[in-house]
CSV table of C-alpha atoms in Angstrom, one decimal:
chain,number,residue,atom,x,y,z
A,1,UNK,CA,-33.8,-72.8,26.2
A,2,UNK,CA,-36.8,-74.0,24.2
A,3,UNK,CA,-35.5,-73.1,20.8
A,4,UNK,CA,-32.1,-74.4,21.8
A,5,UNK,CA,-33.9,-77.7,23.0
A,6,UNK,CA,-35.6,-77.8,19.6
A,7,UNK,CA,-32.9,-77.7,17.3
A,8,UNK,CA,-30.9,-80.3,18.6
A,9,UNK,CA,-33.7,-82.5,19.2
A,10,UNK,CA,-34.6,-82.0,14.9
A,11,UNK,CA,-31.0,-82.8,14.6
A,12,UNK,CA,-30.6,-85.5,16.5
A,13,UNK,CA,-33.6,-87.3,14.7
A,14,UNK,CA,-32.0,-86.1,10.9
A,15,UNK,CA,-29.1,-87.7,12.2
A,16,UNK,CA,-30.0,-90.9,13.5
A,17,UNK,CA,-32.8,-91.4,11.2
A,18,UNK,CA,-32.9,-94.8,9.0
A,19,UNK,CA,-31.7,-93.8,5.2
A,20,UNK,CA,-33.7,-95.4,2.2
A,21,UNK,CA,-30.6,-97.6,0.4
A,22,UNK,CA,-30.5,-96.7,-3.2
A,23,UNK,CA,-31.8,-98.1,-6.0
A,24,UNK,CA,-28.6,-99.6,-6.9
A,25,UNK,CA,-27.8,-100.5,-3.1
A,26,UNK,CA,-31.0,-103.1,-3.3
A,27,UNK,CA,-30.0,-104.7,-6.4
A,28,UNK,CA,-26.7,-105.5,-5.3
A,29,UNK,CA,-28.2,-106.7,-2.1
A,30,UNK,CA,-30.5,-109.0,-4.2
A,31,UNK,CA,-27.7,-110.2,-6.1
A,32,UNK,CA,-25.4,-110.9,-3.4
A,33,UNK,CA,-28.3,-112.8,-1.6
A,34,UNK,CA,-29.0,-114.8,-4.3
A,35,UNK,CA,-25.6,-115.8,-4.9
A,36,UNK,CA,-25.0,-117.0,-1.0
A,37,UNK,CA,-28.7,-119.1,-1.4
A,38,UNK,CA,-26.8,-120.9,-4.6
A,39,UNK,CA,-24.1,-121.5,-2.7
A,40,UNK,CA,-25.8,-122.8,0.2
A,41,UNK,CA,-28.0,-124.7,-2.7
A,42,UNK,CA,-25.0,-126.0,-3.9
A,43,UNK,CA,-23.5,-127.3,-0.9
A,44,UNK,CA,-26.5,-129.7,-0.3
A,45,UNK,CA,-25.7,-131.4,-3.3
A,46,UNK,CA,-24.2,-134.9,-3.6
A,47,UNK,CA,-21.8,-136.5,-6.0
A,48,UNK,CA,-22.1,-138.0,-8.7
A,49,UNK,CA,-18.5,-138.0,-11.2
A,50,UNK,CA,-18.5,-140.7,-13.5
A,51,UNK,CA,-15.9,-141.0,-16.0
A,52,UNK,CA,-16.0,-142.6,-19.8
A,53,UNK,CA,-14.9,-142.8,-23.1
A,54,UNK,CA,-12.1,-144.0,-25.5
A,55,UNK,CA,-9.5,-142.4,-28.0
A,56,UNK,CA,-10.2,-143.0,-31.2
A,57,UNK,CA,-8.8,-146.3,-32.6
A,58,UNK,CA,-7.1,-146.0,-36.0
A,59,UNK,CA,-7.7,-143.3,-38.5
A,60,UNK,CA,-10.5,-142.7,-39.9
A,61,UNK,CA,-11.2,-141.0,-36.1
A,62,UNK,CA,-13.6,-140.1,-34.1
A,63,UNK,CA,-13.4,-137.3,-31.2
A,64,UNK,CA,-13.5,-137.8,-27.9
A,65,UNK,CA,-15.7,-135.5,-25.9
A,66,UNK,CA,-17.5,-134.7,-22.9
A,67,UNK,CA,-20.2,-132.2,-22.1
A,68,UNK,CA,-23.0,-132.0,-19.5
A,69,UNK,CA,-24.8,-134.4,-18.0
A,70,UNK,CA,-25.2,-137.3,-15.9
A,71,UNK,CA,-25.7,-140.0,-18.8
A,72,UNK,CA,-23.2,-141.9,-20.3
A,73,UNK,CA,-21.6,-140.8,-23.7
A,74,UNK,CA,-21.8,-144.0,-26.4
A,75,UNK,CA,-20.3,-143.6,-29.6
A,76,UNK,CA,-21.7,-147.9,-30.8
A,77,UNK,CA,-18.2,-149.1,-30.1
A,78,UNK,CA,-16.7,-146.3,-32.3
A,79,UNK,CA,-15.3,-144.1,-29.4
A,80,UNK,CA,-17.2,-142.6,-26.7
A,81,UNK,CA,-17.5,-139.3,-26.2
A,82,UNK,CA,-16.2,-138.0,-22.9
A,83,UNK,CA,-18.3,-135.1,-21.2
A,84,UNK,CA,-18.6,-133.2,-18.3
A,85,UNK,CA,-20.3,-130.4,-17.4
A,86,UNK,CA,-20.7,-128.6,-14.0
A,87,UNK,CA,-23.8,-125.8,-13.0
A,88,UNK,CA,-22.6,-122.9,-11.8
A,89,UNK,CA,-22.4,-121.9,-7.9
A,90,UNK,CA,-21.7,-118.7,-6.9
A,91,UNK,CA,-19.5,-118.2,-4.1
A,92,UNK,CA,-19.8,-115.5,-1.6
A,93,UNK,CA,-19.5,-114.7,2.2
A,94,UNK,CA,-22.8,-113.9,4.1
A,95,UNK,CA,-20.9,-111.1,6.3
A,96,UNK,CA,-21.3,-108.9,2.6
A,97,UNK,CA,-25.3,-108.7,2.6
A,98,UNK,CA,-24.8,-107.4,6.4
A,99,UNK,CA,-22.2,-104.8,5.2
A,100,UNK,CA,-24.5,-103.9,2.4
A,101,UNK,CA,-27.4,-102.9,4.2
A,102,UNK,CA,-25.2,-101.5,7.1
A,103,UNK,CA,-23.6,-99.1,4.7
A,104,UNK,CA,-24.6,-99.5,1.0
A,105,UNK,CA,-22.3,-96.6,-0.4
A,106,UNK,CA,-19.3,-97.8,1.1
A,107,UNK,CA,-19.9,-101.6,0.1
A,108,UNK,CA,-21.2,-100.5,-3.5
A,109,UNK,CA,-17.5,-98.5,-3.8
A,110,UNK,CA,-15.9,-102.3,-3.6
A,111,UNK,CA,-18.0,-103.5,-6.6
A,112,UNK,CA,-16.5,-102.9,-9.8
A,113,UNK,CA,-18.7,-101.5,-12.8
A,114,UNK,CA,-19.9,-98.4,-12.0
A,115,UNK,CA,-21.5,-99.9,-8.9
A,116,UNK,CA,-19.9,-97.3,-6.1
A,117,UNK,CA,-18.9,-93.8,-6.2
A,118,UNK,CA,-15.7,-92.6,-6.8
A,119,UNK,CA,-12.2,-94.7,-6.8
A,120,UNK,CA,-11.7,-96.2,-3.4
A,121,UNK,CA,-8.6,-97.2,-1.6
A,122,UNK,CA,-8.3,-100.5,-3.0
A,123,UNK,CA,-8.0,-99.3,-6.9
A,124,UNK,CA,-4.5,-99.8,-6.5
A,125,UNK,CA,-4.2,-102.9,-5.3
A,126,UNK,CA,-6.9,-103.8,-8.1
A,127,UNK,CA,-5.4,-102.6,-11.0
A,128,UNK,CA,-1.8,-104.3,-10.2
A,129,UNK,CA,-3.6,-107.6,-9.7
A,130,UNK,CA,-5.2,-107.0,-12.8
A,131,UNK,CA,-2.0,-107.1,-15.3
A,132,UNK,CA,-1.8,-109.1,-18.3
A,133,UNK,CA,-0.9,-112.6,-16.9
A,134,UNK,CA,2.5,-114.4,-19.2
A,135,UNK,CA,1.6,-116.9,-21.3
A,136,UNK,CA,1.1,-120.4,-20.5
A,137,UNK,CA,3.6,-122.7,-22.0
A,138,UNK,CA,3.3,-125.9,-19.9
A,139,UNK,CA,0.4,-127.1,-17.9
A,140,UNK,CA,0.8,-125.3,-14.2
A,141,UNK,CA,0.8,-126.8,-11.0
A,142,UNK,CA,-1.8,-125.4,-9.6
A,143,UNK,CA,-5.3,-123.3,-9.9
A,144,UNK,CA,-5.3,-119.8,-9.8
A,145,UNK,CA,-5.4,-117.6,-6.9
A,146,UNK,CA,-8.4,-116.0,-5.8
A,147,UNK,CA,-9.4,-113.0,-8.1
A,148,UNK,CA,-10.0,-109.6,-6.6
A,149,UNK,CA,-14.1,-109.5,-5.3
A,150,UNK,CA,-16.2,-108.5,-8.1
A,151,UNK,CA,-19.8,-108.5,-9.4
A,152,UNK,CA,-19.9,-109.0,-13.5
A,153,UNK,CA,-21.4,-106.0,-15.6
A,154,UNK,CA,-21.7,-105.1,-19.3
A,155,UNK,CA,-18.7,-102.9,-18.5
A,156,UNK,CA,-16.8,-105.3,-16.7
A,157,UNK,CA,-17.5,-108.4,-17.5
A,158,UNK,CA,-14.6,-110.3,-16.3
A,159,UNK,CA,-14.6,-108.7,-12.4
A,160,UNK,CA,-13.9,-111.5,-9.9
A,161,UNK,CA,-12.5,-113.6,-12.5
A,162,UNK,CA,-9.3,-114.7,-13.0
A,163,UNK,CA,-9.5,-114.5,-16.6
A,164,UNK,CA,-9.3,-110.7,-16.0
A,165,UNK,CA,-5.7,-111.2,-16.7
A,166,UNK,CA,-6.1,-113.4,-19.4
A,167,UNK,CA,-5.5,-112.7,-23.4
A,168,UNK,CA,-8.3,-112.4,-25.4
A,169,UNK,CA,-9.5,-113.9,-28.8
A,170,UNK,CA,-7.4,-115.6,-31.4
A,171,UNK,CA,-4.2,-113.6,-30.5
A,172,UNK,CA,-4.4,-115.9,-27.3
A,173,UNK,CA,-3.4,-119.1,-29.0
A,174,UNK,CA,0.3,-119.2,-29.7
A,175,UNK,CA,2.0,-121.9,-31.8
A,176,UNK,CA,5.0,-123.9,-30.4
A,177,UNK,CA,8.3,-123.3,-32.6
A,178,UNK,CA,7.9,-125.6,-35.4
A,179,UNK,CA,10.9,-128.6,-35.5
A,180,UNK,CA,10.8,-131.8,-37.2
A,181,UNK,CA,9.7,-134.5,-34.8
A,182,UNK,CA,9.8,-138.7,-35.7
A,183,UNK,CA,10.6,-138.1,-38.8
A,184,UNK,CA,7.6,-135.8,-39.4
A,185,UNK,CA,9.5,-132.9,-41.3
A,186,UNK,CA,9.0,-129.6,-40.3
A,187,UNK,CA,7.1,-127.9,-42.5
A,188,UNK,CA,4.4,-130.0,-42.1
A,189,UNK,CA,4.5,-129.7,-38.1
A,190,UNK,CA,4.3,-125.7,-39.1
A,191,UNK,CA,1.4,-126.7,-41.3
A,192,UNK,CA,-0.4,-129.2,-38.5
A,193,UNK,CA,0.0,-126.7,-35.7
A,194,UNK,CA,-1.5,-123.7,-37.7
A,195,UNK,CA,-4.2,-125.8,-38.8
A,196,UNK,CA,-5.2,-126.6,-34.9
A,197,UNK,CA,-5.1,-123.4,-34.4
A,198,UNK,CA,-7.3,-122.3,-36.9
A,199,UNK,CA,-9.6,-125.1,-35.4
A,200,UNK,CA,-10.1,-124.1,-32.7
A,201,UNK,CA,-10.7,-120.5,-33.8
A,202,UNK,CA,-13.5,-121.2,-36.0
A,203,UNK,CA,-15.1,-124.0,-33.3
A,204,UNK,CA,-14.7,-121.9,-30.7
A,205,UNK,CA,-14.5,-118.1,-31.2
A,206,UNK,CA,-16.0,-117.3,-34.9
A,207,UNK,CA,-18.9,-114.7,-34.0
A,208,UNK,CA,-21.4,-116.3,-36.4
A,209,UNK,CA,-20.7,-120.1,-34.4
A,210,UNK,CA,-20.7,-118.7,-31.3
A,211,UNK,CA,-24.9,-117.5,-31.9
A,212,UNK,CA,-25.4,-120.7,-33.5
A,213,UNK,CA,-24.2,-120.5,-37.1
A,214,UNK,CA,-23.1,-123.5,-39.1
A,215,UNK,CA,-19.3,-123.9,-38.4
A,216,UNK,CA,-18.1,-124.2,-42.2
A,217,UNK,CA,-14.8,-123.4,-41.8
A,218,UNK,CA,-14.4,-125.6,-39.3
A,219,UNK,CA,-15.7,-128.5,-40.6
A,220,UNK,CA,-13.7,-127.4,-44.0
A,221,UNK,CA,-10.3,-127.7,-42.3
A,222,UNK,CA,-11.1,-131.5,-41.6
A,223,UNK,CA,-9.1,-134.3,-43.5
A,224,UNK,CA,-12.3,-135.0,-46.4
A,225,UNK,CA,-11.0,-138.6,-45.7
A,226,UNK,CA,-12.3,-138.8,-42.1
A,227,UNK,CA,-15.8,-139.2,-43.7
A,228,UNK,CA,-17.4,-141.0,-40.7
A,229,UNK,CA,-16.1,-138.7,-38.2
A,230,UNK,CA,-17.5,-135.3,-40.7
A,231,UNK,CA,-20.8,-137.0,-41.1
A,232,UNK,CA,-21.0,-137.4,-37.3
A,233,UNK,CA,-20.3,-133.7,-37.2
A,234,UNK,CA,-22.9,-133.1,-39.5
A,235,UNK,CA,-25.7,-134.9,-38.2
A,236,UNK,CA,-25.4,-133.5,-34.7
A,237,UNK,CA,-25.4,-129.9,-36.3
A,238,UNK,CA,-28.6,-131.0,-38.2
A,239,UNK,CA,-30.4,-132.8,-35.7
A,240,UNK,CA,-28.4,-132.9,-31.7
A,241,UNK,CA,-29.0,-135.8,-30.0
A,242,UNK,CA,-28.0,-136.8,-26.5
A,243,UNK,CA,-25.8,-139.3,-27.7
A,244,UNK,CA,-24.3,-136.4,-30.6
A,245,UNK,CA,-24.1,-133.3,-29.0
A,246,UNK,CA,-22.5,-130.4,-31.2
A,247,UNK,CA,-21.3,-128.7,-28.2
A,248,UNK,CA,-19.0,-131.5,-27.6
A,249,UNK,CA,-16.9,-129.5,-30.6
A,250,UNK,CA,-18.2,-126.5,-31.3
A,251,UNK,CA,-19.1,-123.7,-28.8
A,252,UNK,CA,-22.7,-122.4,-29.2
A,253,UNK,CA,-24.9,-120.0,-26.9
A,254,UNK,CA,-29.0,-119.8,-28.8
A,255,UNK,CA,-29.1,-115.8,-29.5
A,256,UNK,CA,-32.4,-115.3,-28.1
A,257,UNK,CA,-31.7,-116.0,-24.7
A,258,UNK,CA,-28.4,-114.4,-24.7
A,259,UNK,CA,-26.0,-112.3,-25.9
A,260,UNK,CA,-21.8,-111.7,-25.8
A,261,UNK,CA,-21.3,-108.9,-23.9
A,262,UNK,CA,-17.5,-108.3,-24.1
A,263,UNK,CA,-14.3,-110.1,-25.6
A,264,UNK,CA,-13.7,-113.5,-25.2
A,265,UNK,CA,-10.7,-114.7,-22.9
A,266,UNK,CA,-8.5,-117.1,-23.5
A,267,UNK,CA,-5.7,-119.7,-21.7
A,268,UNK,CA,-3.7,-122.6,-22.9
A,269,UNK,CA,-0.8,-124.0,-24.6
A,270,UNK,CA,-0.2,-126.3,-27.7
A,271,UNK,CA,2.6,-128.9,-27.4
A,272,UNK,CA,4.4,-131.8,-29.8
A,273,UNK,CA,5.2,-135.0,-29.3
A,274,UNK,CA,6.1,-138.3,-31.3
A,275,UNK,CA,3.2,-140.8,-32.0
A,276,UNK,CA,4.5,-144.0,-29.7
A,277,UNK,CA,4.9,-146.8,-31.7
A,278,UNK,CA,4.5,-145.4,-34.9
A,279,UNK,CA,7.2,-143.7,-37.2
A,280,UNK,CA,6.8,-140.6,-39.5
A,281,UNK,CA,3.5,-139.5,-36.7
A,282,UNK,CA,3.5,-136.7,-34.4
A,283,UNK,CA,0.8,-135.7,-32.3
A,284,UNK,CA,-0.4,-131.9,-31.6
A,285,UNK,CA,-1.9,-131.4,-28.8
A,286,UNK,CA,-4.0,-128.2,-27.5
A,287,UNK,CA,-5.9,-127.7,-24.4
A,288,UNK,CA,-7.6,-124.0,-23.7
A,289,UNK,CA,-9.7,-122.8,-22.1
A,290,UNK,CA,-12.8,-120.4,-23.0
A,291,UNK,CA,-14.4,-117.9,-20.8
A,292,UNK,CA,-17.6,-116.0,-22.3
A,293,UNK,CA,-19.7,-113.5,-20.8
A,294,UNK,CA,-23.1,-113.1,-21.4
A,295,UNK,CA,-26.3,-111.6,-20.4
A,296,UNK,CA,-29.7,-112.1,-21.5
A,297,UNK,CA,-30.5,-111.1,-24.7
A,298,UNK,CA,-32.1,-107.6,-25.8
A,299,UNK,CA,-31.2,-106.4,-22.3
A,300,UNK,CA,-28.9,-103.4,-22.7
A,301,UNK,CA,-29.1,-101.7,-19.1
A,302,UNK,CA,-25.9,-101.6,-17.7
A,303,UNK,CA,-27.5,-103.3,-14.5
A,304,UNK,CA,-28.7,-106.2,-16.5
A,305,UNK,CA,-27.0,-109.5,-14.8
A,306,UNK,CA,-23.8,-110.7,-16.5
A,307,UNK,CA,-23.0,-114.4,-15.9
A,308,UNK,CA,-19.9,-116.5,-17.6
A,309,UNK,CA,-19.7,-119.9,-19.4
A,310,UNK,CA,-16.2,-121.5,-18.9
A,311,UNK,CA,-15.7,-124.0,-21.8
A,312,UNK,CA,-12.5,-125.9,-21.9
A,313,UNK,CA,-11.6,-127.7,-24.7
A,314,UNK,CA,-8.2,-130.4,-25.4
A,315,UNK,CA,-7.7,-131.8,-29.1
A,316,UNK,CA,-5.0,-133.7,-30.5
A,317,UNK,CA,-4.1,-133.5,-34.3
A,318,UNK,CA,-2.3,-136.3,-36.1
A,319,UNK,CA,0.8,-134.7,-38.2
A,320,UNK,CA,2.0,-137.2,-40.2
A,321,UNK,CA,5.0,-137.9,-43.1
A,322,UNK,CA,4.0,-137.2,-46.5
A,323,UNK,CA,6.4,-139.9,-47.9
A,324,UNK,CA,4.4,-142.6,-45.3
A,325,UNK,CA,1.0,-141.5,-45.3
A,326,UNK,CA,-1.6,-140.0,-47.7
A,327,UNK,CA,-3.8,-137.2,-46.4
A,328,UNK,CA,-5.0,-133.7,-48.0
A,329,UNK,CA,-2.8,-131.1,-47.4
A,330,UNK,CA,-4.5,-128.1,-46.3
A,331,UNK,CA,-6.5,-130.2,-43.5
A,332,UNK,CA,-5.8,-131.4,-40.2
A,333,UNK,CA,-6.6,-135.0,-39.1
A,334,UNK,CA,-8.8,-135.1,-35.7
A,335,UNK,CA,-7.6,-137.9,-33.6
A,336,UNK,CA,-9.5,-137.3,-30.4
A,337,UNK,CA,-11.5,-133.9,-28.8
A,338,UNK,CA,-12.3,-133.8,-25.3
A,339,UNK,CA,-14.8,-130.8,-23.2
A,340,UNK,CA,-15.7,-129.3,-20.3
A,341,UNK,CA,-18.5,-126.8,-20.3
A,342,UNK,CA,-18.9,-125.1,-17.0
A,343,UNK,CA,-22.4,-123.0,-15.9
A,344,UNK,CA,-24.3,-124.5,-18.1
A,345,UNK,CA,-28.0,-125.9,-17.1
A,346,UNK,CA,-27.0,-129.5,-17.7
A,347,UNK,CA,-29.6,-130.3,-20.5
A,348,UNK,CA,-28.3,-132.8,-22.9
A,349,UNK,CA,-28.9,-133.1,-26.6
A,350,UNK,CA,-30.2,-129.2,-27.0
A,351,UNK,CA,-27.1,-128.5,-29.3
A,352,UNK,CA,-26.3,-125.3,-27.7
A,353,UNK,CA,-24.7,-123.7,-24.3
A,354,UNK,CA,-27.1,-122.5,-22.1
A,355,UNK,CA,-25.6,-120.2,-19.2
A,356,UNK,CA,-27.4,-120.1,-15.8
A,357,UNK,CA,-28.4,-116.7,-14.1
A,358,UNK,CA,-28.8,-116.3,-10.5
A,359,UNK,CA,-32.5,-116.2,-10.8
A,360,UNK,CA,-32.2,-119.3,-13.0
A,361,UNK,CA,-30.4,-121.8,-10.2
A,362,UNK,CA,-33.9,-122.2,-8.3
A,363,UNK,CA,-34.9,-124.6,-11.1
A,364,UNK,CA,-33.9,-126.7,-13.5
A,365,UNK,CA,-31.5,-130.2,-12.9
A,366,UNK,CA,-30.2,-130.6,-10.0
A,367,UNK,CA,-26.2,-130.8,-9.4
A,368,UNK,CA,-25.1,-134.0,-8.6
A,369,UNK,CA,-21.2,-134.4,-9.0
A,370,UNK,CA,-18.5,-132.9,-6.3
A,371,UNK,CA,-17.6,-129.3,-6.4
A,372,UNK,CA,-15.3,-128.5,-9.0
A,373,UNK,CA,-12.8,-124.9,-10.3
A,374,UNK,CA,-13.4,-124.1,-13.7
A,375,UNK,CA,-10.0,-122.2,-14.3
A,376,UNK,CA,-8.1,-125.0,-12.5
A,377,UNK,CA,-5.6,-125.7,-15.4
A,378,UNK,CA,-3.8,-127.5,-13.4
A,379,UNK,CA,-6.0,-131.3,-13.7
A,380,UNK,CA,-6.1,-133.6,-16.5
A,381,UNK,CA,-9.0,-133.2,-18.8
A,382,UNK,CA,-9.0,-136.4,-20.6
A,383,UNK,CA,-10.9,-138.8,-17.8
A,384,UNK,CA,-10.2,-142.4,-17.4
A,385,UNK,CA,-13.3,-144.8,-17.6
A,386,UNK,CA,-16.2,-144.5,-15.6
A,387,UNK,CA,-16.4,-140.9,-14.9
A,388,UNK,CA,-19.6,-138.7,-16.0
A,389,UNK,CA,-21.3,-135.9,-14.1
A,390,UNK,CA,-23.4,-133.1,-13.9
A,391,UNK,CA,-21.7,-131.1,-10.8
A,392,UNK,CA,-21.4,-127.9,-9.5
A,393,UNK,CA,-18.7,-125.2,-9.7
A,394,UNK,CA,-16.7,-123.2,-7.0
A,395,UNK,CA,-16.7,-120.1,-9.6
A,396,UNK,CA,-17.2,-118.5,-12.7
């Protein structure tokens, strides 16, 4: 009777004794509690959205841009710059740090990334919502849907995002069919739109510019008679300045903070359209947008901290007749550029990107400007007067 008293008693106390949670279990509890304080952080925020900035006038140009910030973009009567630029808030439900220290294996097996053990019921499920999305053609009607829960890692650093589905790189940007348009033929609509493209690959997906390298070929593809608008360009690359900002054109992380850590996805469309009021002119337009993760640099360790920079970017390239006009062929003209950079830490005049990790969103400017969605394609980017904000996002 002893004996038998004994043994179940040493069971009993195996069995309903408290388990150490895992290395691994910790972090993501750490994680996941930081991510519901920046919420929380964000919530107490207020608003401050103020919108500015002018299309260029006449040729020569200048581009239209926004970036971070709260103060007002002044280009000296040339054409303000239009920026906006939101700090990350992660958005998460509290009930997930109770269910992670309740039972960490079975909360860890939601995570993507190596996080849990084994498949899970919901791979499924996962893998269907994770298909290659079609390609935008038009602007949609409405943000997208809620991406499957997810924690970013070196291996996947695109879970809970909807750009899981998106294309990646150049291969993302497709070119409308080529027709002639007011009198525009169209070869040199083929020429204009290729040339956008080409843009916007070397501003905004070239390795070398993305870790802060001089963006020749980008500048190079500018009409050599838009000598102002170059020389802008130029001078922000040399020396940015709140009021000329390189970022507002060309995206730019510093290399010794952080580091690319997968592929960079990619959504948008290109459209043409007649100049109003002005024969033998058609108008390219582009809006994309740009999702890059990154972790801190000279990390490595697959539970380093992956955040994402959302960049969205809208130009509009002048095509125009060669019997009416004069321009270099083998250029594009630049009528206007506008940008939205979201998670980024809100400095102004720093001439680079600057991502925010969890651990980063104690300090640093404070948000100011209404909540906003990053991958909601579905707004306007180009602002009317007046609006100019630092704010906070809903996700990254």
């Amino acid at each position: 009777m002893w004996e038998r008293f004994v043994h179940d008693s040493e069971r009993a106390i195996r069995a309903s004794a408290p388990k150490e949670p895992s290395a691994r279990a910790r972090m993501v509890t750490e994680r996941l509690r930081a991510m519901d304080e920046a919420r929380a952080a964000g919530a107490r925020g207020g608003g401050k959205w103020r919108r500015g900035g002018k299309r260029a006038p006449a040729p020569p140009a200048r581009p239209e841009g926004w970036r971070t910030g709260p103060a007002r973009q002044d280009d000296s009567g040339r054409g303000a710059r239009r920026r906006r630029v939101l700090s990350a808030v992660g958005v998460v439900l509290a009930a997930a740090l109770a269910v992670v220290a309740v039972n960490p294996s079975a909360a860890l097996s939601w995570l993507p990334g190596g996080f849990g053990e084994g498949t899970g019921p919901s791979d499924g499920a996962q893998a269907a919502s994770a298909a290659p999305q079609a390609p935008e053609t038009a602007r949609p009607s409405a943000a997208p849907p809620a991406a499957p829960a997810g924690v970013p890692t070196r291996g996947e650093p695109f879970a809970g995002s909807p750009a899981a589905r998106w294309e990646a790189g150049a291969d993302a940007i497709r070119l409308p069919g080529a027709k002639a348009v007011n009198g525009v033929p169209a070869a040199r609509i083929e020429a204009a739109l290729k040339g956008t493209k080409e843009f916007l690959v070397a501003s905004n997906l070239d390795r070398g510019v993305l870790e802060g390298a001089r963006p020749r070929k980008a500048l190079d593809l500018v009409d050599p008679a838009q000598a102002d608008y170059l020389a802008d360009l130029r001078a922000g690359l040399r020396e940015p300045t709140e009021k000329n900002d390189p970022v507002w054109t060309f995206t730019r992380f510093d290399p010794e903070e952080v580091e690319l850590v997968g592929d960079v996805r990619v959504r948008g469309h290109m459209t043409v359209e007649a100049r109003r009021g002005s024969a033998g002119k058609a108008v390219i337009k582009a809006d994309y947008t740009f999702v890059y993760p990154v972790a801190r640099a000279g990390g490595g360790d697959a539970g380093d901290e992956v955040t994402r920079a959302i960049v969205r970017r809208s130009i509009e390239v002048e095509a125009m007749d060669p019997a009416r006009f004069r321009f270099e062929e083998g250029h594009i003209w630049v009528v206007a550029t506008d940008s939205e950079i979201a998670n980024d830490d809100c400095r102004e005049g720093d001439g680079v990107i600057r991502p925010r990790f969890f651990a980063d969103r104690r300090t640093g400017p404070e948000p100011s400007g209404q909540a906003r969605d990053p991958y909601d394609r579905s707004r306007e980017l180009t602002g009317a007067e007046g609006d100019d904000e630092c704010g906070v996002v809903t996700r990254t």
